[in-house]
PDB file of C-alpha atoms in Angstrom:
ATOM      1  CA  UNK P 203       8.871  11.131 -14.670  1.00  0.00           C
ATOM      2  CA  UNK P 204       7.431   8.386 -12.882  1.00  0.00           C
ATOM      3  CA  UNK P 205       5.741   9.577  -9.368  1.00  0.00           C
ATOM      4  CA  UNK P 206       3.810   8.189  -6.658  1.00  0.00           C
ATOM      5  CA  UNK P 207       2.665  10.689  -3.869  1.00  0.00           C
ATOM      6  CA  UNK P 208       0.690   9.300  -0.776  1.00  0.00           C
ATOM      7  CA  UNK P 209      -2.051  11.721   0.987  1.00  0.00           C
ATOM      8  CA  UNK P 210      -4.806  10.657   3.521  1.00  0.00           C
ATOM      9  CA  UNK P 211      -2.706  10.119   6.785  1.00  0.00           C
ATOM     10  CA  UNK P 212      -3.198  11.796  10.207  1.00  0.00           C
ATOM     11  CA  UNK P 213      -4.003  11.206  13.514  1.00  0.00           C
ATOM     12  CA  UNK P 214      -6.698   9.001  14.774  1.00  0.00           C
ATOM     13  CA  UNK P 215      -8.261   7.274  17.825  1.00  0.00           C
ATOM     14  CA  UNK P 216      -8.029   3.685  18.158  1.00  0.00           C
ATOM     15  CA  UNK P 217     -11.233   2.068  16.509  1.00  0.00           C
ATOM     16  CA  UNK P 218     -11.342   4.860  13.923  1.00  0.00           C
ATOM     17  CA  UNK P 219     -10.972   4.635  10.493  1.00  0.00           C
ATOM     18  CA  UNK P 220      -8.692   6.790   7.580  1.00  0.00           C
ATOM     19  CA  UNK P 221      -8.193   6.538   3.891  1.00  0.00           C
ATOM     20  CA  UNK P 222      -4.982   6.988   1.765  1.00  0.00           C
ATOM     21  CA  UNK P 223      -4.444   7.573  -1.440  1.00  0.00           C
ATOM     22  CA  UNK P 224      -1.417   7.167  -3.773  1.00  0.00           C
ATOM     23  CA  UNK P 225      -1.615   9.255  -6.906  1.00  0.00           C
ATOM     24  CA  UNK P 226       0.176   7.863  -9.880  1.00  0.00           C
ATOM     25  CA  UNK P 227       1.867   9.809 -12.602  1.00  0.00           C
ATOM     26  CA  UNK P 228       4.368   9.173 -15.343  1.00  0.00           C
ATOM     27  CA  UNK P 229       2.826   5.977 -16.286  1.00  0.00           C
ATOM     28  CA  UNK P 230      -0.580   4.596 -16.608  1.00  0.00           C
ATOM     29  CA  UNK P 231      -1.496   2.620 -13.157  1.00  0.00           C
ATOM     30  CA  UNK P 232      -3.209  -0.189 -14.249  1.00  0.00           C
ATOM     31  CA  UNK P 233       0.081  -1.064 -16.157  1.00  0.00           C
ATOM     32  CA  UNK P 234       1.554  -2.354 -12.955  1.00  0.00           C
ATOM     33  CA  UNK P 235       0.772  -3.890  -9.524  1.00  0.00           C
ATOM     34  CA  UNK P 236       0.767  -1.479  -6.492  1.00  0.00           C
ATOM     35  CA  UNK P 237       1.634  -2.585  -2.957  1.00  0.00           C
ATOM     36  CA  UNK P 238       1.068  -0.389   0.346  1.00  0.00           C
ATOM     37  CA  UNK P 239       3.961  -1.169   3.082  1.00  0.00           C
ATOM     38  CA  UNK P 240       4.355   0.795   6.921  1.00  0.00           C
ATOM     39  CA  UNK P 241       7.773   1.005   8.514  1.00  0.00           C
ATOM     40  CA  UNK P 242       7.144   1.985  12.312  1.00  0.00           C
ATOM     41  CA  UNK P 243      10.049   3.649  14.275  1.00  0.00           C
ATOM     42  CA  UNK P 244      12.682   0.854  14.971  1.00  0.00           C
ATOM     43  CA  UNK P 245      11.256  -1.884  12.203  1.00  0.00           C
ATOM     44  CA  UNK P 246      11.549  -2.811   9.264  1.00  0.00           C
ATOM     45  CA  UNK P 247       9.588  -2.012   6.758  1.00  0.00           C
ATOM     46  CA  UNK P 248       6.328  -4.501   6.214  1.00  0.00           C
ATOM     47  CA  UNK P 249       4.147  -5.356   3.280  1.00  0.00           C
ATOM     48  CA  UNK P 250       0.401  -3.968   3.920  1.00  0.00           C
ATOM     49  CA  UNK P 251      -1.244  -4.964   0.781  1.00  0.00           C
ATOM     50  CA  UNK P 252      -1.307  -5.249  -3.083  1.00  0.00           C
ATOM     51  CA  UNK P 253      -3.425  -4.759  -5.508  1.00  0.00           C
ATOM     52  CA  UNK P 254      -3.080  -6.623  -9.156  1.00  0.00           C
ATOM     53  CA  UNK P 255      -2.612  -4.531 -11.890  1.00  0.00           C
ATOM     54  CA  UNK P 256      -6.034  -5.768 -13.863  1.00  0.00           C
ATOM     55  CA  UNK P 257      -7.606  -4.836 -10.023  1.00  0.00           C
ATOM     56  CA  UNK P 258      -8.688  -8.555  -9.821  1.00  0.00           C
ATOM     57  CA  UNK P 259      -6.335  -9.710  -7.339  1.00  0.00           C
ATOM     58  CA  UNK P 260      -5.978  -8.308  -3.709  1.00  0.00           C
ATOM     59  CA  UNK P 261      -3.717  -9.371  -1.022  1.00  0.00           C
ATOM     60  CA  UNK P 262      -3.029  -8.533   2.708  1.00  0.00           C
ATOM     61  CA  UNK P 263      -0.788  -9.222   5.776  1.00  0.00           C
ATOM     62  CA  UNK P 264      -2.705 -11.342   8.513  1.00  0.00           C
ATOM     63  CA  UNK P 265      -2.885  -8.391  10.523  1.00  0.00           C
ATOM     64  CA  UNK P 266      -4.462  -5.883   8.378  1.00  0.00           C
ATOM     65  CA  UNK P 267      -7.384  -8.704   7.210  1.00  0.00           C
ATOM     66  CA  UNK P 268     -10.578  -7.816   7.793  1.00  0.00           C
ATOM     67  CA  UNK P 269     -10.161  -4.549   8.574  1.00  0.00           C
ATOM     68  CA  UNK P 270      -8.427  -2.857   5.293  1.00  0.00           C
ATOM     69  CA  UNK P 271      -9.299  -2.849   1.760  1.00  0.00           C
ATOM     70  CA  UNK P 272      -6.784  -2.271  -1.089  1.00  0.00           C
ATOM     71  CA  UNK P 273      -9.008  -0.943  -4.426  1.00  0.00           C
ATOM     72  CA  UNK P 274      -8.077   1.211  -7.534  1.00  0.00           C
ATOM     73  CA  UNK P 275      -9.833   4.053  -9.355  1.00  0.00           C
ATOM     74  CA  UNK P 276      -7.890   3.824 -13.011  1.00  0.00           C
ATOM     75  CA  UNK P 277      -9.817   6.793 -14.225  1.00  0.00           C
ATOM     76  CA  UNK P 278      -8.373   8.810 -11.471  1.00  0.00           C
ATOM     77  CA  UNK P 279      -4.995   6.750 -11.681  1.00  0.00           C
ATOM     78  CA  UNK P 280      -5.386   6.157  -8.039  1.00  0.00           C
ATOM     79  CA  UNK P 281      -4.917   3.263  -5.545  1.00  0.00           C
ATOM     80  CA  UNK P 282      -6.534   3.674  -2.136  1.00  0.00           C
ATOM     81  CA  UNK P 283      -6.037   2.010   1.388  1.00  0.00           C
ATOM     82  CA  UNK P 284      -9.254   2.190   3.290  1.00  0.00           C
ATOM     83  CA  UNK P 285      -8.326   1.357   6.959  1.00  0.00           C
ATOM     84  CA  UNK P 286     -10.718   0.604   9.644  1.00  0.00           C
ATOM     85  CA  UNK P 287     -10.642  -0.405  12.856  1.00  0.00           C
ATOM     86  CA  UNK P 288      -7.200   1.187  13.505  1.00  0.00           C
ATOM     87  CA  UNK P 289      -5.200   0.195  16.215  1.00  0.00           C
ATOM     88  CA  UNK P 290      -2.438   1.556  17.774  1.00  0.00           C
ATOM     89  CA  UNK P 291       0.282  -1.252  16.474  1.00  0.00           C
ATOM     90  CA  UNK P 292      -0.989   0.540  13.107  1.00  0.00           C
ATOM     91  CA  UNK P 293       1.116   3.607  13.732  1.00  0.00           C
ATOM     92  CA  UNK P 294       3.683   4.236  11.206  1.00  0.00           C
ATOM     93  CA  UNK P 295       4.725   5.452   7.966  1.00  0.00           C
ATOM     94  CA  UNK P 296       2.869   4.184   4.945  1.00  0.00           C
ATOM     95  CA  UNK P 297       4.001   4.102   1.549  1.00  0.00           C
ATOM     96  CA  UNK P 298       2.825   3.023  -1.521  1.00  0.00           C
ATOM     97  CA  UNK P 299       5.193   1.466  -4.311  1.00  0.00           C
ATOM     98  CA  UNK P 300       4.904   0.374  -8.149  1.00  0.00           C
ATOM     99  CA  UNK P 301       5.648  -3.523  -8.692  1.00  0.00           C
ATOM    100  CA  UNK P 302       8.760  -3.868 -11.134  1.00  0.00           C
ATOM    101  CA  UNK P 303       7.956  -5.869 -14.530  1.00  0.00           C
ATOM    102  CA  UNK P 304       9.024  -8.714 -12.933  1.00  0.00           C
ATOM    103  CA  UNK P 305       5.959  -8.658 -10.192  1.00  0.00           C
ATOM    104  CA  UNK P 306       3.807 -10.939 -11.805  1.00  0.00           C
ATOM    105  CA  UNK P 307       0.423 -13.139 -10.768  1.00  0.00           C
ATOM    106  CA  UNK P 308       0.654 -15.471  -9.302  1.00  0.00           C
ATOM    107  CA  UNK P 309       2.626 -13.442  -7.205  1.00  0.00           C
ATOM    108  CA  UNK P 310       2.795 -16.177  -3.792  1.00  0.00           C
ATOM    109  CA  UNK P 311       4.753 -14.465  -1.396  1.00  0.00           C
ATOM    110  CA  UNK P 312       6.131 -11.843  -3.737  1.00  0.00           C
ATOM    111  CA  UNK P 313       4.342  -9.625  -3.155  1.00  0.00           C
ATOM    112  CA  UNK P 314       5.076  -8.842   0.272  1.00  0.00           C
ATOM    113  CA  UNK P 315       8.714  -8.470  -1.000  1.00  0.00           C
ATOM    114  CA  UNK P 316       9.882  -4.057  -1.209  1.00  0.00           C
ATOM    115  CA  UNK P 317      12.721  -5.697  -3.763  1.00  0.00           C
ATOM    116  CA  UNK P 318       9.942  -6.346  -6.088  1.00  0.00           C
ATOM    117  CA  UNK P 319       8.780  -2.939  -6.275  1.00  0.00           C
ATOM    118  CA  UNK P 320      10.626  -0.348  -8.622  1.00  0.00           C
ATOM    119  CA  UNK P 321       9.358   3.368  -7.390  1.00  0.00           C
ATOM    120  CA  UNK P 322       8.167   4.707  -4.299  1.00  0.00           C
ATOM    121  CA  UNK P 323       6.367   7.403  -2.480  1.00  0.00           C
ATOM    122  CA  UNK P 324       7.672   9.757  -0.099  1.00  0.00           C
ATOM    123  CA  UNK P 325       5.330   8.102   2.870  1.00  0.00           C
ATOM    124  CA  UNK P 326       2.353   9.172   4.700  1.00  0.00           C
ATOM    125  CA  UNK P 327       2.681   9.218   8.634  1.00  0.00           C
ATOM    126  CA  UNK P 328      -0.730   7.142  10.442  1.00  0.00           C
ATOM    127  CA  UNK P 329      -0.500   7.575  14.404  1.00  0.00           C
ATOM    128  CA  UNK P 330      -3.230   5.852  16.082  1.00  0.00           C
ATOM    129  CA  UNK P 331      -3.509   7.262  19.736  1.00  0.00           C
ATOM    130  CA  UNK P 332      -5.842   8.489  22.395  1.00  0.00           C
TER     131      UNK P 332
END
């Protein structure tokens, strides 16, 4: 059964810094690209980053530049989210999700698209508060 589970979320002050972690299982990770998205309370859902599947390729939303980093432990069948400088319009629900077969480099805007992604986590909640 093909599974991604998110862990690493919580509650931090603004400034501060928290990594996730989406655990693959069912199929082998660097099979497929993986994409992090947040849905806040009242959006819709928006495209964090991605990661390629060969690791080579990394993208990011204009607002998450510079302060996250997408990267991939294969070994562990892992993709992580390192997030610093958190700020309070970071507050949400993050999930990661498995690009479909069709997700493919170059990927141009694609990647930022949830209909190009085939399986999904359950979410991890971020709140970023004093």
């Amino acid at each position: 059964q093909v599974q991604l589970v998110e862990s690493g979320g919580g509650l931090v002050q603004p400034g501060g810094s928290l990594r996730l972690s989406c655990a693959a299982s069912g199929f082998t990770l660097d099979d497929r690209p993986i994409g992090w998205f947040r849905q806040a309370p009242g959006k819709e859902r928006e495209a964090v980053s991605c990661i390629s599947s060969s690791g080579a390729g990394t993208y990011y939303t204009d607002s998450v530049k510079g302060r996250f980093t997408i990267s991939r432990d294969n070994a562990k069948n892992t993709v992580y989210l390192q997030m610093n400088s958190l700020k309070p319009e970071d507050t949400a629900v993050y999930y990661c999700a498995r690009g479909s077969a069709y997700l493919r480099e170059p990927f141009g805007i694609s990647w930022s698209r949830p209909h190009r992604y085939d399986t999904w986590g359950q979410g991890t909640q971020v709140t970023v508060s004093s």
